[in-house]
Amino acid sequence: MKKLLFILVVVLIVSNNVSAQQKPKKGSFGTEIQFNPFDQDGKTFQLDGLKFRYFISDRDAIRLKFGINSTQNKFTDSDSQEENEIKTSYKNEFKSTSGDFNLDLGYERHFDLAKRLNVYVGGSIGYKKHFASTKIEGYSERISESNTSSSKFNGKIKNGAILALDSNWDEEDLLDAVNDPATSGATFAIFTGLDFYLYKGLYIGTEFGLSLKTESSKKAKYTGKSTLNSQGETTITEYDEKMTEKIRQTNVKTYIEPVLRLGWTF
């Protein structure tokens, strides 16, 4: 918060020597990016989404907020060793994909506080979806003088992502491994914000609010196949198992999201 106030003070001082601003009027259209330039979990920059405004009067605006992101997490575990003339080796790998999509529609009522400063209040309703899936595959082999055996498996987890696993895991470990389930739900918010106009339609600002989110998780399901070769015999096992139950939850919280907003109205 101290960094945010420092940036806004610097902007205020610099902009005193800039030409007069152009505040929005009826029919004005605006777009902005919302970002966090400060350190957060080791990341120094995060783009939180895009927002669009349309002013239906000099003081009233409707807005549409859109955000989407996706991340991938890949984990490989392998080992090979020989003991008492028995060679064993294995390699397991999974790749999970997860991300978020959100869409919010809202209304803003604007008030002039100073020549360059606007404050607004409003509310919004939206839809939020978190998607997640995981692909897995593995291979193991045991070679001795009397017998050679090997096994391999591959499959996919729908509506669930795995963030981490212990070493030397197999299919059975997956049943308790989903720690990032897919979810969907609705959001409601009331908020207030500041727009400080730097030059004509260019502005910087922030927003504070109270949000309510209700969401339910989707049932994660694992489908796959494993093949075991031992003593000249091949055994194929197919999996089609439910991994998690559907859960519904509701959260209420205050937010400052994002830390900074930079936009242009024309």
Short mmCIF file of C-alpha atoms in Angstrom, two decimals:
data_model
loop_
_atom_site.label_atom_id
_atom_site.label_comp_id
_atom_site.label_asym_id
_atom_site.label_seq_id
_atom_site.Cartn_x
_atom_site.Cartn_y
_atom_site.Cartn_z
CA MET A 1 0.00 0.00 0.00
CA LYS A 2 2.87 2.41 0.76
CA LYS A 3 4.33 1.75 -2.72
CA LEU A 4 0.96 2.45 -4.31
CA LEU A 5 0.56 5.76 -2.47
CA PHE A 6 4.11 6.74 -3.45
CA ILE A 7 3.40 6.10 -7.13
CA LEU A 8 0.15 8.10 -7.02
CA VAL A 9 1.91 11.04 -5.30
CA VAL A 10 4.69 11.04 -7.93
CA VAL A 11 2.11 10.97 -10.71
CA LEU A 12 0.26 13.88 -9.12
CA ILE A 13 3.41 16.03 -8.89
CA VAL A 14 4.55 15.29 -12.44
CA SER A 15 1.14 15.85 -13.98
CA ASN A 16 0.80 19.36 -12.52
CA ASN A 17 2.96 20.58 -15.38
CA VAL A 18 0.99 18.71 -18.07
CA SER A 19 -1.83 20.09 -20.20
CA ALA A 20 -5.40 19.87 -18.93
CA GLN A 21 -7.14 16.54 -18.95
CA GLN A 22 -10.11 15.41 -21.02
CA LYS A 23 -12.63 13.72 -18.74
CA PRO A 24 -15.20 11.38 -20.26
CA LYS A 25 -18.56 12.60 -21.54
CA LYS A 26 -21.72 10.89 -22.74
CA GLY A 27 -20.81 8.50 -25.55
CA SER A 28 -17.17 8.14 -24.47
CA PHE A 29 -15.62 4.70 -24.72
CA GLY A 30 -12.71 3.60 -22.56
CA THR A 31 -10.39 0.66 -22.21
CA GLU A 32 -7.84 -0.15 -19.54
CA ILE A 33 -5.38 -2.76 -18.37
CA GLN A 34 -5.25 -3.85 -14.76
CA PHE A 35 -1.91 -4.95 -13.39
CA ASN A 36 0.18 -5.47 -10.28
CA PRO A 37 3.78 -4.23 -10.71
CA PHE A 38 4.99 -5.37 -7.28
CA ASP A 39 6.43 -8.63 -6.04
CA GLN A 40 3.86 -11.41 -5.49
CA ASP A 41 5.00 -14.96 -4.84
CA GLY A 42 8.26 -14.33 -6.65
CA LYS A 43 6.64 -12.60 -9.64
CA THR A 44 7.24 -8.90 -10.12
CA PHE A 45 4.47 -8.25 -12.66
CA GLN A 46 1.02 -9.69 -13.20
CA LEU A 47 -1.60 -8.65 -15.76
CA ASP A 48 -4.98 -9.21 -14.11
CA GLY A 49 -7.30 -8.44 -16.99
CA LEU A 50 -8.88 -5.94 -19.38
CA LYS A 51 -11.80 -3.63 -18.74
CA PHE A 52 -14.01 -1.68 -21.13
CA ARG A 53 -16.30 1.26 -20.32
CA TYR A 54 -19.09 3.00 -22.16
CA PHE A 55 -20.55 6.23 -20.76
CA ILE A 56 -24.32 6.38 -21.23
CA SER A 57 -24.27 9.88 -19.66
CA ASP A 58 -21.64 12.30 -18.36
CA ARG A 59 -21.71 10.50 -15.00
CA ASP A 60 -22.99 6.98 -15.68
CA ALA A 61 -21.04 4.16 -17.30
CA ILE A 62 -21.51 0.46 -17.96
CA ARG A 63 -18.43 -1.72 -17.91
CA LEU A 64 -17.26 -5.13 -19.04
CA LYS A 65 -14.30 -6.82 -17.37
CA PHE A 66 -12.56 -9.75 -19.01
CA GLY A 67 -9.70 -11.91 -17.79
CA ILE A 68 -8.09 -15.18 -18.84
CA ASN A 69 -4.86 -16.96 -17.93
CA SER A 70 -3.35 -20.42 -18.23
CA THR A 71 -0.38 -22.21 -16.63
CA GLN A 72 1.31 -25.56 -17.14
CA ASN A 73 3.13 -27.66 -14.59
CA LYS A 74 5.35 -30.57 -15.65
CA PHE A 75 6.91 -33.12 -13.29
CA THR A 76 9.27 -35.99 -14.16
CA ASP A 77 10.60 -38.60 -11.73
CA SER A 78 13.05 -41.30 -12.86
CA ASP A 79 15.64 -43.63 -11.37
CA SER A 80 17.80 -46.58 -12.35
CA GLN A 81 19.85 -48.93 -10.15
CA GLU A 82 21.39 -52.39 -9.97
CA GLU A 83 21.62 -54.61 -6.88
CA ASN A 84 22.34 -58.36 -6.55
CA GLU A 85 22.39 -58.69 -10.34
CA ILE A 86 18.89 -57.25 -10.56
CA LYS A 87 18.41 -54.10 -12.62
CA THR A 88 15.43 -51.85 -11.93
CA SER A 89 14.42 -48.59 -13.55
CA TYR A 90 11.38 -46.38 -13.80
CA LYS A 91 10.24 -43.06 -15.24
CA ASN A 92 6.98 -41.31 -14.35
CA GLU A 93 5.75 -38.04 -15.79
CA PHE A 94 2.70 -35.83 -15.56
CA LYS A 95 1.77 -32.52 -17.16
CA SER A 96 -1.08 -30.48 -15.70
CA THR A 97 -2.82 -27.51 -17.27
CA SER A 98 -4.93 -25.07 -15.28
CA GLY A 99 -6.22 -21.55 -15.66
CA ASP A 100 -9.02 -19.08 -15.09
CA PHE A 101 -11.64 -17.31 -17.15
CA ASN A 102 -13.82 -14.53 -15.77
CA LEU A 103 -16.36 -12.13 -17.23
CA ASP A 104 -18.03 -9.32 -15.25
CA LEU A 105 -20.71 -6.81 -16.21
CA GLY A 106 -21.07 -3.73 -14.04
CA TYR A 107 -22.34 -0.18 -13.56
CA GLU A 108 -20.44 2.92 -12.37
CA ARG A 109 -21.62 6.30 -11.11
CA HIS A 110 -18.92 9.00 -11.39
CA PHE A 111 -18.36 12.16 -9.32
CA ASP A 112 -15.83 14.98 -9.77
CA LEU A 113 -13.56 15.54 -6.77
CA ALA A 114 -11.02 17.83 -8.43
CA LYS A 115 -9.96 19.07 -11.83
CA ARG A 116 -8.13 15.84 -12.62
CA LEU A 117 -9.70 13.46 -10.12
CA ASN A 118 -12.87 11.36 -10.41
CA VAL A 119 -14.33 8.96 -7.89
CA TYR A 120 -16.92 6.34 -8.77
CA VAL A 121 -19.14 3.80 -7.03
CA GLY A 122 -20.95 0.84 -8.50
CA GLY A 123 -21.68 -2.84 -8.60
CA SER A 124 -21.11 -5.85 -10.84
CA ILE A 125 -22.18 -9.42 -11.49
CA GLY A 126 -20.03 -12.00 -13.21
CA TYR A 127 -19.13 -15.54 -14.13
CA LYS A 128 -15.88 -17.26 -13.17
CA LYS A 129 -14.50 -20.60 -14.34
CA HIS A 130 -11.35 -22.43 -13.26
CA PHE A 131 -10.33 -25.22 -15.62
CA ALA A 132 -7.86 -28.01 -14.84
CA SER A 133 -6.67 -31.27 -16.41
CA THR A 134 -3.66 -33.59 -16.16
CA LYS A 135 -1.98 -36.04 -18.53
CA ILE A 136 0.15 -38.81 -17.02
CA GLU A 137 2.37 -41.63 -18.21
CA GLY A 138 4.89 -43.97 -16.63
CA TYR A 139 7.20 -46.90 -17.30
CA SER A 140 9.04 -49.35 -15.05
CA GLU A 141 11.26 -52.39 -15.71
CA ARG A 142 12.86 -55.16 -13.64
CA ILE A 143 15.54 -57.38 -15.18
CA SER A 144 17.04 -60.46 -13.50
CA GLU A 145 18.57 -63.74 -14.66
CA SER A 146 15.30 -65.61 -14.20
CA ASN A 147 12.76 -63.07 -15.40
CA THR A 148 12.23 -59.74 -17.08
CA SER A 149 9.09 -57.75 -16.31
CA SER A 150 7.92 -54.33 -17.36
CA SER A 151 4.86 -52.15 -17.00
CA LYS A 152 3.65 -48.91 -18.48
CA PHE A 153 0.59 -46.73 -18.03
CA ASN A 154 -0.93 -43.58 -19.46
CA GLY A 155 -4.10 -41.68 -18.82
CA LYS A 156 -5.81 -38.36 -18.24
CA ILE A 157 -7.48 -36.66 -15.30
CA LYS A 158 -10.48 -34.56 -16.32
CA ASN A 159 -11.48 -31.58 -14.14
CA GLY A 160 -8.45 -31.85 -11.90
CA ALA A 161 -4.80 -30.79 -11.80
CA ILE A 162 -1.89 -32.17 -9.77
CA LEU A 163 0.59 -29.60 -8.49
CA ALA A 164 3.14 -32.04 -7.04
CA LEU A 165 3.74 -35.71 -6.23
CA ASP A 166 6.25 -37.64 -4.17
CA SER A 167 8.94 -39.70 -5.90
CA ASN A 168 8.24 -43.12 -7.42
CA TRP A 169 4.48 -42.76 -7.75
CA ASP A 170 2.07 -44.92 -9.74
CA GLU A 171 -1.62 -44.92 -10.71
CA GLU A 172 -2.82 -45.68 -7.20
CA ASP A 173 -1.20 -42.52 -5.86
CA LEU A 174 -3.29 -40.42 -8.25
CA LEU A 175 -6.52 -41.16 -6.40
CA ASP A 176 -5.51 -38.78 -3.59
CA ALA A 177 -3.31 -36.44 -5.61
CA VAL A 178 -5.75 -33.95 -7.15
CA ASN A 179 -5.25 -30.69 -5.24
CA ASP A 180 -6.44 -28.22 -7.90
CA PRO A 181 -10.02 -29.10 -8.94
CA ALA A 182 -11.93 -27.41 -11.75
CA THR A 183 -14.63 -25.02 -10.52
CA SER A 184 -17.26 -22.63 -11.84
CA GLY A 185 -19.50 -20.07 -10.21
CA ALA A 186 -20.92 -16.56 -9.97
CA THR A 187 -19.48 -13.38 -8.47
CA PHE A 188 -21.13 -10.25 -7.09
CA ALA A 189 -19.36 -7.06 -6.01
CA ILE A 190 -19.87 -3.49 -4.83
CA PHE A 191 -16.93 -1.14 -5.23
CA THR A 192 -15.51 2.36 -5.25
CA GLY A 193 -12.55 3.62 -7.23
CA LEU A 194 -10.41 6.58 -8.23
CA ASP A 195 -9.45 7.83 -11.69
CA PHE A 196 -6.66 10.40 -11.91
CA TYR A 197 -6.35 11.92 -15.40
CA LEU A 198 -2.77 12.50 -16.52
CA TYR A 199 -3.18 13.85 -20.05
CA LYS A 200 -6.40 14.14 -21.99
CA GLY A 201 -8.08 10.70 -21.76
CA LEU A 202 -5.12 8.94 -20.15
CA TYR A 203 -5.70 8.04 -16.51
CA ILE A 204 -4.33 5.92 -13.68
CA GLY A 205 -6.27 4.63 -10.71
CA THR A 206 -7.15 1.92 -8.25
CA GLU A 207 -10.28 0.21 -6.97
CA PHE A 208 -11.52 -1.12 -3.63
CA GLY A 209 -14.51 -3.36 -3.11
CA LEU A 210 -16.44 -6.07 -1.33
CA SER A 211 -17.07 -9.24 -3.31
CA LEU A 212 -19.17 -12.37 -2.85
CA LYS A 213 -18.25 -15.51 -4.77
CA THR A 214 -20.22 -18.73 -4.89
CA GLU A 215 -18.73 -21.67 -6.75
CA SER A 216 -18.87 -25.43 -7.04
CA SER A 217 -16.12 -27.86 -7.98
CA LYS A 218 -16.56 -30.38 -10.77
CA LYS A 219 -16.08 -34.10 -10.25
CA ALA A 220 -12.56 -35.13 -11.22
CA LYS A 221 -12.29 -38.38 -13.16
CA TYR A 222 -9.32 -40.50 -14.16
CA THR A 223 -9.35 -42.63 -17.31
CA GLY A 224 -6.32 -44.60 -18.43
CA LYS A 225 -4.73 -47.92 -19.27
CA SER A 226 -1.82 -49.90 -17.85
CA THR A 227 0.04 -52.80 -19.45
CA LEU A 228 2.04 -55.39 -17.48
CA ASN A 229 4.44 -57.83 -19.16
CA SER A 230 5.77 -60.63 -16.93
CA GLN A 231 6.97 -64.16 -17.68
CA GLY A 232 5.73 -63.93 -21.23
CA GLU A 233 2.21 -62.86 -20.25
CA THR A 234 0.62 -59.49 -20.93
CA THR A 235 -2.07 -58.04 -18.68
CA ILE A 236 -3.98 -54.91 -19.67
CA THR A 237 -6.01 -52.98 -17.09
CA GLU A 238 -8.27 -50.06 -17.96
CA TYR A 239 -9.19 -47.38 -15.41
CA ASP A 240 -12.33 -45.28 -15.29
CA GLU A 241 -12.53 -43.91 -11.76
CA LYS A 242 -14.12 -40.96 -10.01
CA MET A 243 -11.53 -39.14 -7.93
CA THR A 244 -13.35 -36.32 -6.12
CA GLU A 245 -16.85 -35.33 -5.07
CA LYS A 246 -18.64 -32.15 -6.10
CA ILE A 247 -18.25 -29.42 -3.48
CA ARG A 248 -20.02 -26.05 -3.22
CA GLN A 249 -18.71 -23.07 -1.26
CA THR A 250 -19.33 -19.33 -0.80
CA ASN A 251 -16.71 -16.68 0.03
CA VAL A 252 -17.09 -13.03 1.01
CA LYS A 253 -14.03 -10.78 1.03
CA THR A 254 -12.75 -7.26 0.54
CA TYR A 255 -10.36 -6.70 -2.33
CA ILE A 256 -7.93 -4.26 -3.90
CA GLU A 257 -7.82 -5.66 -7.38
CA PRO A 258 -5.67 -4.91 -9.07
CA VAL A 259 -3.12 -2.61 -7.42
CA LEU A 260 -3.04 -0.23 -10.41
CA ARG A 261 -5.26 0.52 -13.41
CA LEU A 262 -4.03 2.32 -16.51
CA GLY A 263 -6.61 3.37 -19.10
CA TRP A 264 -7.54 5.58 -22.00
CA THR A 265 -10.92 7.19 -22.66
CA PHE A 266 -11.78 8.60 -26.10
#
